Coordinates of C-alpha atoms in Angstrom, one line a residue:
M1 CA 185.3 -11.1 80.4
T2 CA 183.0 -10.8 77.2
V3 CA 179.7 -10.9 77.5
E4 CA 179.5 -14.0 75.5
Q5 CA 181.5 -16.2 78.2
A6 CA 182.1 -15.7 81.9
P7 CA 184.5 -17.9 83.7
A8 CA 182.2 -21.1 85.0
E9 CA 183.5 -20.7 88.5
S10 CA 181.6 -17.6 89.1
L11 CA 178.4 -19.0 88.4
G12 CA 177.7 -21.5 90.8
T13 CA 177.2 -24.7 88.3
A14 CA 177.4 -27.2 91.3
S15 CA 174.6 -25.7 92.5
R16 CA 172.5 -26.7 89.7
D17 CA 172.2 -30.3 91.2
W18 CA 169.0 -28.9 93.3
F19 CA 167.0 -27.7 90.6
Q20 CA 167.2 -30.9 88.5
G21 CA 165.7 -32.9 91.0
A22 CA 163.2 -30.1 92.0
V23 CA 159.2 -29.8 91.5
V24 CA 157.9 -26.7 90.9
Y25 CA 154.6 -25.4 91.9
Q26 CA 152.7 -22.3 90.3
I27 CA 150.2 -20.1 92.3
Y28 CA 147.9 -17.7 90.7
P29 CA 147.0 -15.7 93.5
R30 CA 143.8 -13.9 93.0
S31 CA 142.4 -17.4 92.5
F32 CA 144.2 -19.9 95.0
A33 CA 142.6 -19.0 98.3
D34 CA 140.5 -16.1 99.7
S35 CA 141.2 -15.2 103.4
N36 CA 139.0 -12.4 104.1
G37 CA 135.7 -13.0 101.8
D38 CA 136.6 -10.0 99.4
G39 CA 136.2 -13.0 96.4
I40 CA 140.1 -12.5 95.7
G41 CA 142.9 -14.7 96.5
D42 CA 145.3 -13.5 98.6
L43 CA 148.5 -14.1 100.7
R44 CA 147.0 -15.1 104.0
G45 CA 145.1 -17.5 101.8
I46 CA 148.0 -19.2 100.3
I47 CA 149.7 -19.1 103.9
S48 CA 146.6 -21.1 104.9
K49 CA 147.1 -23.8 102.4
L50 CA 151.2 -24.5 103.2
D51 CA 150.8 -27.9 104.8
Y52 CA 148.3 -28.8 101.4
L53 CA 151.7 -27.9 99.1
Q54 CA 154.1 -29.3 101.9
R55 CA 152.1 -32.8 101.8
L56 CA 152.1 -32.6 97.7
G57 CA 155.9 -32.8 97.9
V58 CA 156.6 -29.5 95.6
D59 CA 160.3 -27.9 96.3
V60 CA 159.5 -24.3 94.8
V61 CA 156.1 -22.3 94.5
W62 CA 156.0 -19.7 92.3
L63 CA 154.0 -16.5 92.5
S64 CA 152.4 -15.0 90.0
P65 CA 152.6 -10.9 90.5
I66 CA 151.2 -9.6 94.1
Y67 CA 152.9 -6.0 93.7
T68 CA 151.2 -2.9 94.0
S69 CA 149.2 -2.2 90.4
P70 CA 145.9 -1.4 88.9
Q71 CA 145.0 -4.6 87.7
D72 CA 144.7 -3.7 84.0
D73 CA 146.4 -7.3 83.2
N74 CA 145.7 -9.2 86.5
G75 CA 148.8 -7.8 88.1
Y76 CA 151.4 -7.9 85.3
D77 CA 151.4 -4.1 85.0
I78 CA 153.2 -3.2 88.0
S79 CA 152.9 0.5 89.4
D80 CA 155.4 -0.3 92.7
Y81 CA 158.2 -3.0 92.5
R82 CA 158.6 -3.0 96.1
N83 CA 155.1 -3.1 97.6
V84 CA 152.3 -5.7 97.7
D85 CA 149.0 -4.4 96.2
P86 CA 146.3 -4.1 98.8
L87 CA 144.3 -6.9 97.2
F88 CA 146.8 -9.5 98.0
G89 CA 147.9 -8.4 101.6
T90 CA 150.8 -6.4 103.1
L91 CA 154.9 -7.3 102.8
E92 CA 154.1 -8.5 106.0
D93 CA 152.2 -11.0 105.0
L94 CA 154.7 -12.0 102.2
Q95 CA 157.5 -12.0 104.8
E96 CA 155.5 -14.9 106.7
L97 CA 154.6 -16.8 103.7
T98 CA 158.4 -16.7 102.9
D99 CA 159.5 -18.1 106.2
G100 CA 156.4 -20.5 106.2
L101 CA 157.9 -21.9 103.0
H102 CA 161.3 -22.0 104.2
T103 CA 160.6 -23.6 107.7
R104 CA 158.8 -26.3 105.5
G105 CA 161.8 -26.8 103.1
M106 CA 160.4 -24.8 100.1
K107 CA 161.6 -21.8 98.1
L108 CA 159.8 -18.8 96.9
V109 CA 160.0 -17.7 93.2
M110 CA 158.5 -14.5 92.4
D111 CA 157.2 -13.4 89.2
L112 CA 159.6 -10.5 87.8
V113 CA 158.0 -8.0 85.0
V114 CA 160.3 -5.7 83.9
N115 CA 159.5 -5.5 80.0
H116 CA 157.2 -3.3 80.8
T117 CA 155.3 -1.2 83.7
S118 CA 152.1 0.0 84.5
D119 CA 151.4 3.6 82.9
E120 CA 150.8 4.5 86.7
H121 CA 154.1 3.8 87.8
P122 CA 155.9 6.7 89.0
W123 CA 158.7 6.1 86.5
F124 CA 156.2 6.3 83.5
V125 CA 154.3 9.5 85.4
E126 CA 157.4 11.1 85.4
S127 CA 158.7 10.2 81.6
R128 CA 155.3 11.3 80.1
S129 CA 155.3 14.9 81.9
S130 CA 157.4 16.2 79.6
K131 CA 160.0 15.5 76.8
D132 CA 163.0 16.9 78.7
N133 CA 162.0 15.1 81.9
P134 CA 165.3 12.8 83.2
K135 CA 162.8 9.7 82.8
R136 CA 161.9 10.5 79.2
G137 CA 164.3 7.9 78.1
W138 CA 163.1 5.1 80.4
Y139 CA 160.7 4.4 78.0
M140 CA 160.3 3.9 74.2
W141 CA 159.0 7.3 72.6
H142 CA 158.7 8.0 69.2
Q143 CA 157.3 10.7 67.4
P144 CA 154.4 10.2 64.6
R145 CA 155.3 8.9 61.2
D146 CA 153.0 10.7 58.6
G147 CA 150.7 11.6 61.3
A148 CA 150.3 8.3 62.8
E149 CA 151.9 5.2 64.3
P150 CA 155.6 5.1 64.7
N151 CA 155.3 1.6 62.9
N152 CA 152.8 -1.0 62.0
W153 CA 153.1 -3.5 64.9
G154 CA 150.6 -4.7 66.3
S155 CA 149.8 -5.3 70.1
A156 CA 149.4 -8.6 71.8
F157 CA 146.0 -7.8 73.1
S158 CA 144.8 -6.7 69.8
G159 CA 144.9 -3.0 68.2
P160 CA 148.0 -0.9 67.6
A161 CA 151.2 -1.5 69.6
W162 CA 151.3 2.2 70.1
E163 CA 149.6 5.2 72.5
F164 CA 149.6 8.7 71.4
D165 CA 149.9 11.0 74.3
Q166 CA 148.3 14.4 73.7
A167 CA 150.3 16.3 76.0
T168 CA 153.8 15.7 74.3
G169 CA 152.6 14.5 70.8
E170 CA 154.3 11.7 70.7
Y171 CA 153.8 7.8 70.9
Y172 CA 154.9 5.4 73.2
L173 CA 155.1 1.2 72.7
H174 CA 153.3 -1.3 74.3
I175 CA 153.6 -5.0 73.3
F176 CA 150.6 -5.6 75.3
S177 CA 148.0 -3.2 76.9
R178 CA 148.2 0.5 76.4
K179 CA 148.4 0.5 80.2
Q180 CA 151.5 -1.5 80.1
P181 CA 154.2 0.9 78.7
D182 CA 157.5 -0.9 77.4
L183 CA 160.7 0.0 79.2
N184 CA 163.5 1.2 77.3
W185 CA 166.2 -1.3 78.3
E186 CA 168.9 0.2 76.2
N187 CA 169.3 3.0 78.8
P188 CA 171.7 2.1 81.5
D189 CA 170.1 3.7 84.1
V190 CA 166.9 1.4 83.7
R191 CA 168.8 -1.4 83.7
A192 CA 170.6 -0.3 87.0
A193 CA 167.0 0.6 88.5
V194 CA 165.9 -3.1 87.7
H195 CA 169.0 -4.5 89.1
D196 CA 168.4 -2.8 92.3
M197 CA 165.0 -3.8 92.8
M198 CA 166.0 -7.0 92.0
N199 CA 168.6 -7.4 94.8
W200 CA 166.4 -5.9 97.4
W201 CA 163.9 -8.8 97.0
L202 CA 166.6 -11.3 97.0
D203 CA 167.9 -9.5 100.1
R204 CA 164.1 -10.1 101.5
G205 CA 164.5 -13.9 101.4
V206 CA 162.9 -14.4 97.6
D207 CA 164.7 -17.5 96.1
G208 CA 164.6 -16.3 92.5
F209 CA 162.8 -14.9 89.9
R210 CA 160.4 -16.3 86.6
M211 CA 161.0 -13.8 84.2
D212 CA 158.1 -12.6 82.4
V213 CA 158.7 -12.5 78.2
I214 CA 162.0 -11.4 79.2
N215 CA 163.4 -12.1 75.6
F216 CA 161.3 -8.9 74.6
I217 CA 163.4 -6.6 76.6
S218 CA 166.0 -6.0 73.6
K219 CA 164.5 -4.4 70.4
T220 CA 166.1 -4.2 66.9
P221 CA 167.3 -0.7 66.8
G222 CA 165.1 1.6 64.4
L223 CA 161.9 -0.5 65.4
P224 CA 161.4 -1.5 61.2
D225 CA 157.7 -2.6 60.3
G226 CA 157.0 -6.1 60.6
P227 CA 155.1 -8.5 57.8
K228 CA 151.5 -7.8 57.5
A229 CA 149.4 -11.0 57.0
D230 CA 146.1 -11.1 55.3
G231 CA 143.3 -10.3 57.2
K232 CA 145.7 -8.7 59.7
L233 CA 145.1 -5.2 60.9
H234 CA 148.6 -4.7 62.1
G235 CA 152.3 -5.9 61.4
D236 CA 154.1 -8.8 63.0
G237 CA 156.6 -7.0 64.9
T238 CA 157.7 -10.2 66.7
P239 CA 160.9 -10.3 64.3
F240 CA 162.0 -7.1 65.8
Y241 CA 161.5 -7.5 69.5
I242 CA 162.1 -11.3 70.4
N243 CA 165.4 -12.2 70.8
G244 CA 166.9 -8.9 70.0
P245 CA 170.5 -7.8 69.6
R246 CA 171.8 -7.5 72.9
I247 CA 169.2 -9.8 74.8
H248 CA 172.2 -12.1 75.7
E249 CA 174.3 -9.1 76.6
F250 CA 171.4 -7.7 79.2
L251 CA 171.0 -11.0 80.8
Q252 CA 174.7 -11.6 81.3
E253 CA 174.8 -8.0 83.0
M254 CA 172.1 -9.1 85.2
H255 CA 173.9 -11.7 86.2
R256 CA 176.7 -10.4 87.1
E257 CA 174.9 -7.5 89.3
V258 CA 172.2 -9.6 90.5
F259 CA 172.9 -13.5 91.3
A260 CA 176.6 -13.9 90.9
G261 CA 178.1 -14.4 94.3
R262 CA 175.1 -14.7 96.1
P263 CA 175.1 -17.8 98.6
G264 CA 172.5 -20.1 98.9
R265 CA 170.3 -21.9 95.6
L266 CA 168.6 -19.5 93.3
L267 CA 166.4 -20.3 90.3
T268 CA 166.1 -18.4 87.3
V269 CA 163.7 -19.1 84.8
G270 CA 162.9 -17.1 81.7
E271 CA 159.4 -16.8 79.9
M272 CA 160.5 -16.9 76.4
P273 CA 157.9 -17.1 73.7
G274 CA 159.5 -17.6 70.3
V275 CA 162.6 -19.2 71.5
T276 CA 164.4 -22.1 69.6
V277 CA 166.3 -24.7 70.8
E278 CA 169.4 -23.5 69.6
E279 CA 169.0 -19.9 71.3
A280 CA 167.9 -21.8 74.5
I281 CA 171.3 -23.7 74.7
L282 CA 173.0 -20.2 74.9
F283 CA 170.5 -19.0 77.6
T284 CA 170.6 -22.0 79.6
D285 CA 174.3 -22.7 79.3
P286 CA 175.7 -22.6 82.8
A287 CA 179.1 -21.4 81.6
R288 CA 177.3 -18.5 79.8
G289 CA 175.7 -17.2 83.2
E290 CA 172.1 -16.0 81.8
V291 CA 169.2 -18.2 83.2
D292 CA 169.0 -21.6 84.7
M293 CA 166.0 -22.7 82.2
V294 CA 163.4 -21.2 79.7
F295 CA 159.7 -21.7 78.9
Q296 CA 159.3 -22.5 75.6
F297 CA 155.8 -22.3 73.7
E298 CA 156.3 -24.7 70.6
H299 CA 154.5 -27.4 72.2
V300 CA 151.2 -25.6 73.5
A301 CA 150.9 -23.8 70.1
L302 CA 150.5 -27.1 68.1
D303 CA 146.9 -27.5 68.6
Q304 CA 146.4 -23.9 66.7
E305 CA 146.3 -23.2 63.4
N306 CA 149.6 -21.0 62.3
G307 CA 149.8 -20.4 66.1
N308 CA 146.6 -18.4 66.4
K309 CA 144.9 -19.5 69.5
W310 CA 141.4 -18.5 68.4
R311 CA 141.5 -21.0 65.6
P312 CA 141.9 -24.4 67.5
K313 CA 143.0 -27.6 65.4
K314 CA 143.0 -31.3 66.3
L315 CA 146.8 -32.1 68.2
K316 CA 148.3 -35.3 66.5
L317 CA 150.0 -37.0 69.1
T318 CA 153.1 -37.7 66.7
E319 CA 153.4 -33.5 66.9
P320 CA 154.0 -33.0 70.6
K321 CA 156.5 -36.2 70.7
Q322 CA 158.6 -34.5 67.9
T323 CA 158.7 -31.1 69.6
L324 CA 159.6 -32.0 73.2
G325 CA 161.5 -34.8 72.2
R326 CA 163.8 -32.4 70.2
W327 CA 164.0 -30.3 72.9
Q328 CA 164.9 -33.0 75.0
E329 CA 167.8 -33.8 72.8
G330 CA 168.9 -30.4 71.9
L331 CA 169.4 -29.8 75.8
A332 CA 170.9 -32.8 76.5
E333 CA 174.6 -32.0 77.1
R334 CA 174.3 -28.2 77.8
G335 CA 171.3 -26.1 79.3
W336 CA 168.2 -27.3 80.9
N337 CA 164.7 -28.0 80.3
S338 CA 161.4 -26.9 81.9
L339 CA 158.6 -29.0 81.4
Y340 CA 155.0 -28.3 81.9
W341 CA 151.6 -28.5 80.4
G342 CA 149.7 -25.6 81.5
N343 CA 149.9 -22.2 83.2
H344 CA 147.9 -19.1 83.8
D345 CA 148.3 -18.5 80.3
Q346 CA 147.1 -21.8 79.1
A347 CA 143.9 -24.1 78.8
R348 CA 143.3 -26.8 81.3
A349 CA 145.5 -29.4 80.5
V350 CA 143.5 -32.3 81.0
S351 CA 140.8 -30.8 78.8
R352 CA 143.3 -29.8 76.0
F353 CA 145.6 -33.0 76.1
G354 CA 143.7 -35.7 77.9
D355 CA 139.9 -36.7 78.2
D356 CA 138.0 -34.3 80.7
G357 CA 135.0 -36.7 80.3
G358 CA 134.9 -40.3 81.3
Y359 CA 138.5 -40.7 81.9
R360 CA 139.3 -37.4 83.3
E361 CA 141.0 -38.8 86.6
L362 CA 143.1 -41.6 84.4
S363 CA 144.1 -39.2 81.7
A364 CA 145.1 -36.4 84.3
K365 CA 147.5 -39.1 85.9
M366 CA 148.9 -39.9 82.9
L367 CA 149.9 -36.6 81.8
A368 CA 151.4 -36.0 85.0
G369 CA 153.5 -39.0 84.4
I370 CA 154.4 -38.4 81.2
L371 CA 155.7 -34.8 81.9
H372 CA 157.7 -35.5 85.4
L373 CA 159.5 -38.3 84.1
Q374 CA 161.1 -36.3 81.5
R375 CA 164.6 -34.6 81.9
G376 CA 164.1 -31.2 83.3
T377 CA 162.4 -29.2 85.9
P378 CA 159.0 -30.0 86.2
Y379 CA 155.7 -27.4 86.9
V380 CA 152.4 -27.9 88.5
Y381 CA 149.9 -25.2 87.9
Q382 CA 147.6 -25.0 90.6
G383 CA 144.5 -27.3 90.3
E384 CA 146.3 -29.3 87.9
E385 CA 146.8 -32.1 90.7
L386 CA 143.6 -32.1 91.2
G387 CA 142.6 -32.6 87.6
M388 CA 140.9 -29.3 87.2
T389 CA 139.2 -29.0 83.8
N390 CA 138.2 -25.9 81.5
M391 CA 135.2 -24.3 82.4
T392 CA 132.0 -23.5 80.3
F393 CA 131.7 -19.7 79.9
G394 CA 128.4 -18.1 78.5
A395 CA 128.3 -14.6 77.2
I396 CA 131.4 -12.5 76.9
S397 CA 130.3 -10.7 80.2
D398 CA 131.5 -14.0 81.8
Y399 CA 134.9 -13.3 81.2
R400 CA 137.6 -11.6 82.7
D401 CA 140.4 -11.6 80.9
I402 CA 142.0 -8.4 78.7
E403 CA 143.0 -10.6 75.8
V404 CA 139.8 -12.4 75.6
L405 CA 138.0 -9.0 75.7
N406 CA 139.5 -7.2 73.3
H407 CA 139.9 -9.6 70.7
H408 CA 136.3 -10.2 70.9
R409 CA 135.6 -6.4 70.3
E410 CA 138.2 -6.3 67.3
A411 CA 136.6 -9.6 65.7
T412 CA 133.1 -8.6 66.1
T413 CA 133.6 -4.8 65.6
H414 CA 136.6 -4.7 62.9
L415 CA 136.7 -8.5 61.3
G416 CA 132.8 -9.0 60.7
H417 CA 132.5 -11.8 63.2
T418 CA 129.5 -12.6 64.9
D419 CA 129.4 -13.2 68.3
A420 CA 128.4 -17.0 68.2
E421 CA 131.3 -17.2 65.8
V422 CA 134.0 -15.4 68.2
L423 CA 132.5 -17.1 71.4
A424 CA 133.2 -20.7 69.7
A425 CA 136.6 -20.0 69.2
L426 CA 137.4 -18.4 72.6
A427 CA 136.3 -21.4 74.3
P428 CA 138.8 -24.1 74.2
L429 CA 142.3 -22.1 74.7
N430 CA 141.1 -18.5 76.4
R431 CA 143.3 -17.9 79.5
D432 CA 140.2 -17.5 82.0
N433 CA 139.9 -21.5 81.6
A434 CA 142.7 -21.9 83.8
R435 CA 141.8 -18.6 86.1
T436 CA 138.9 -19.9 87.6
P437 CA 139.2 -20.6 91.5
V438 CA 141.1 -23.4 93.2
Q439 CA 138.2 -26.4 93.9
W440 CA 138.9 -26.8 97.6
D441 CA 136.1 -28.7 98.9
A442 CA 132.0 -29.0 97.6
S443 CA 131.0 -26.0 99.8
R444 CA 129.3 -22.8 98.2
N445 CA 131.8 -21.3 95.9
A446 CA 134.2 -24.6 96.2
G447 CA 135.5 -23.0 99.5
F448 CA 137.6 -20.5 97.9
T449 CA 135.6 -17.5 99.5
T450 CA 132.6 -16.7 101.7
G451 CA 132.2 -14.0 99.3
A452 CA 131.3 -13.3 95.9
P453 CA 134.5 -14.7 93.3
W454 CA 136.0 -12.4 91.1
I455 CA 135.4 -14.9 88.4
A456 CA 132.8 -17.5 88.1
V457 CA 133.6 -21.2 90.2
N458 CA 133.6 -24.3 87.6
P459 CA 130.4 -26.1 88.6
N460 CA 132.0 -29.5 88.7
A461 CA 133.5 -28.3 92.1
N462 CA 130.9 -30.4 93.8
H463 CA 132.9 -33.4 92.7
I464 CA 136.2 -32.0 91.8
N465 CA 138.1 -30.9 95.0
A466 CA 141.1 -31.2 97.3
A467 CA 138.9 -32.2 100.0
A468 CA 137.6 -35.3 98.1
Q469 CA 141.4 -36.3 97.2
V470 CA 143.7 -35.4 99.8
E471 CA 142.8 -38.6 101.9
E472 CA 141.8 -40.7 98.8
P473 CA 144.6 -43.3 98.1
D474 CA 143.8 -43.4 94.2
S475 CA 142.6 -39.7 93.5
V476 CA 144.9 -37.5 91.0
Y477 CA 146.3 -35.7 93.8
S478 CA 147.7 -38.8 95.5
F479 CA 149.0 -39.7 92.2
Y480 CA 151.0 -36.4 91.7
R481 CA 152.6 -37.0 95.3
R482 CA 153.7 -40.8 94.3
V483 CA 155.2 -39.2 90.5
I484 CA 156.6 -36.3 92.6
E485 CA 158.2 -38.5 95.3
L486 CA 159.4 -41.2 92.2
R487 CA 161.2 -38.0 90.8
H488 CA 163.1 -37.4 94.2
A489 CA 163.8 -40.8 94.7
Q490 CA 165.5 -41.8 91.5
R491 CA 168.5 -40.1 89.8
V492 CA 167.5 -41.9 86.8
I493 CA 165.3 -39.4 86.7
S494 CA 166.8 -35.9 87.4
H495 CA 169.8 -37.0 85.9
G496 CA 169.7 -39.6 83.5
D497 CA 169.7 -40.0 79.5
F498 CA 166.5 -39.5 77.7
G499 CA 165.7 -41.8 74.7
M500 CA 162.3 -41.1 72.7
L501 CA 160.6 -44.5 71.1
L502 CA 158.1 -45.1 68.7
P503 CA 157.9 -41.5 67.3
D504 CA 155.4 -42.2 64.7
D505 CA 152.6 -43.8 66.7
E506 CA 149.8 -42.0 67.3
H507 CA 148.1 -43.4 70.5
V508 CA 151.3 -44.6 72.6
Y509 CA 153.8 -41.9 74.2
A510 CA 157.1 -43.9 75.1
F511 CA 160.7 -43.1 76.0
T512 CA 163.3 -44.4 78.2
R513 CA 165.7 -42.8 80.9
S514 CA 168.8 -44.4 81.7
L515 CA 171.8 -43.8 84.1
T516 CA 175.0 -45.3 84.6
E517 CA 176.6 -44.5 87.8
P518 CA 179.9 -46.0 89.7
G519 CA 179.1 -48.6 92.4
S520 CA 181.0 -48.7 95.5
D521 CA 182.9 -51.7 94.7
G522 CA 184.4 -50.4 91.4
S523 CA 181.4 -51.8 89.1
A524 CA 179.2 -49.8 86.9
D525 CA 175.5 -49.6 88.3
R526 CA 172.8 -48.9 85.4
T527 CA 169.3 -48.0 86.4
E528 CA 166.6 -47.8 83.4
L529 CA 163.0 -46.9 83.0
L530 CA 160.4 -47.4 80.4
V531 CA 157.7 -44.9 80.3
L532 CA 154.4 -45.4 78.6
G533 CA 151.3 -43.6 78.3
N534 CA 148.2 -44.4 75.9
F535 CA 146.9 -41.0 75.0
S536 CA 143.6 -42.5 73.6
G537 CA 140.5 -44.1 74.8
A538 CA 141.0 -47.4 73.2
E539 CA 143.1 -50.3 74.4
C540 CA 146.8 -50.2 72.6
G541 CA 149.4 -52.8 72.0
V542 CA 153.0 -51.6 71.7
E543 CA 155.8 -52.9 69.8
L544 CA 159.5 -52.3 70.7
G545 CA 161.3 -54.6 68.5
E546 CA 163.6 -57.2 69.8
E547 CA 163.4 -55.1 73.2
S548 CA 162.0 -57.1 76.0
W549 CA 161.0 -56.0 79.4
G550 CA 159.6 -58.9 80.7
G551 CA 160.3 -59.2 84.4
A552 CA 160.9 -55.5 85.1
D553 CA 159.5 -54.1 87.9
L554 CA 156.4 -51.8 87.9
V555 CA 157.0 -48.5 89.8
L556 CA 154.4 -46.4 88.7
G557 CA 151.0 -47.3 86.9
N558 CA 147.4 -45.0 87.0
Y559 CA 145.0 -47.9 87.4
P560 CA 143.7 -49.2 90.3
S561 CA 144.6 -52.5 89.8
D562 CA 148.3 -51.9 89.6
G563 CA 148.3 -52.6 93.4
G564 CA 151.3 -51.1 95.5
A565 CA 152.4 -49.1 92.5
A566 CA 148.9 -47.1 92.8
A567 CA 148.5 -47.4 96.8
G568 CA 148.8 -44.2 99.0
G569 CA 152.3 -43.7 100.9
A570 CA 155.8 -44.4 99.3
V571 CA 156.5 -45.7 96.0
T572 CA 157.0 -49.5 95.9
G573 CA 158.3 -51.4 93.1
G574 CA 157.5 -55.2 92.2
P575 CA 157.2 -57.5 89.2
S576 CA 154.4 -56.2 86.5
T577 CA 151.3 -57.9 87.0
A578 CA 150.0 -56.6 83.7
D579 CA 151.6 -57.3 79.7
P580 CA 153.9 -54.1 79.5
M581 CA 153.3 -54.3 75.7
R582 CA 149.3 -53.8 76.0
L583 CA 148.1 -50.5 77.5
R584 CA 144.6 -50.1 78.5
P585 CA 142.5 -46.5 78.0
W586 CA 144.8 -43.8 78.9
E587 CA 147.2 -45.8 80.9
L588 CA 150.6 -44.7 82.2
R589 CA 153.1 -47.8 83.0
V590 CA 156.4 -47.0 84.3
L591 CA 158.9 -50.0 84.2
R592 CA 162.1 -50.2 85.9
R593 CA 165.1 -52.8 85.8
S594 CA 168.8 -52.6 87.0
S595 CA 172.2 -54.1 86.0
R596 CA 175.8 -54.0 87.6
R597 CA 178.6 -54.0 85.0

């Protein structure tokens, strides 16, 4: 057996079927639901909302980190991998949550953060204690170069990627915060310790992992200087730590040591900034035994100048169609896509890609349909199913995110920008937009907490909240239920081919899904879907050439006048009552036709 190819029979390829039709719901615990009034969401708060999640219809719940942590980066700086931070509860609470999900037919995926630890983790405390400590080699220590940092890399959170340790006279690498030292994955003891920890969680009933920046774990030997752009204080180290030379070897070893041979249906998704389609095919090909799917970031960088989130630009619809279409095509034969508009690191989807003003509900529903009906596993970020929007922050003191605070300090102190300039640049795409508390009702603090919330609640909670939507048949929440139910019911969505239409149209996102399966009498049954979404506030015509969908059934629509397709409960079909080739503002129409051959 080589690291390039593992025997397919050992990888459980047949078990992939389940997640092709599944929907994942991401919970950012500190902002989901607070049970004890301290202003921070917790595990018991999540437990209290399990029926809400079950009603929504999701299959998997992914928790952002709840491990013991100093909370420098909201839990992505872990000081104990095998315990729950008291902010969130106890191991017993987590077990109750796990059992509650399993009882309801849902799975639990935990965040795996192993590119780095907290500087307060016992491993790092030992590592920095002396140069000859046995754990010194567990982290990336280097001597100064000409009395300064070992290379010119910048941190993702501003400043240099190196921190000097006065006691031992060396620098340690931190791609993120200085309190997040990078582990040295070249050390086999590190890898064995990580594998042991992962097995410990799986033995406790966890159903898989979302792997934080997992394609950063292999660094290029020698750690060369990165290219330095004009106006930048530091070099770009990403060419030397994204998809490094041993990344496939490390992930295949992890699969063999942790996942191979385990009974049950697990889920592994690798967060991989900078990953390409070609690389993703290798990462997600089941015959190679690495991960089930990856998070790529191409489509969420399209509204930024040269990938700089603090320089937002107007998005053209042809750009995400080109990018997402390329991913659909690239992973059609091997591998698998993950589908998302937003998460805890991205601004709110309806504010970014839709219209969070007068067409908020319609555009939130349309975005859901366009995403969930593509080929791949869709992810719903908490509050997205309610159409939650970006927050308006005033002063820099209103923010909580370390990325924002560090950028503001660097931009105003070292780059010569005014406070007003920086705040204006921060507003559209900052991460705190997605981290305001989930809006449960119209009461004080939106029903999130009885105390003072750790970050302000969006004032629009008085009319955008779960209590107003769960029983309302035409709400955003009810539409998410229907699109998830449709995905579960129609194999053409989970297993069918994808075909992009109208790639040059700047208003309409259009694609088909098609599946041919053998019938019981030896014939072939073919099912086709036509998905149309108007990404504008004006009525649009749709030109499909000679292709006719007249008489096709309308199976999903986001306008109330769509009758059965817009009513609560089960998805129902019927002849389309509107011209499918004319779309109203922010309209979604999904048509289905079947034939036998």
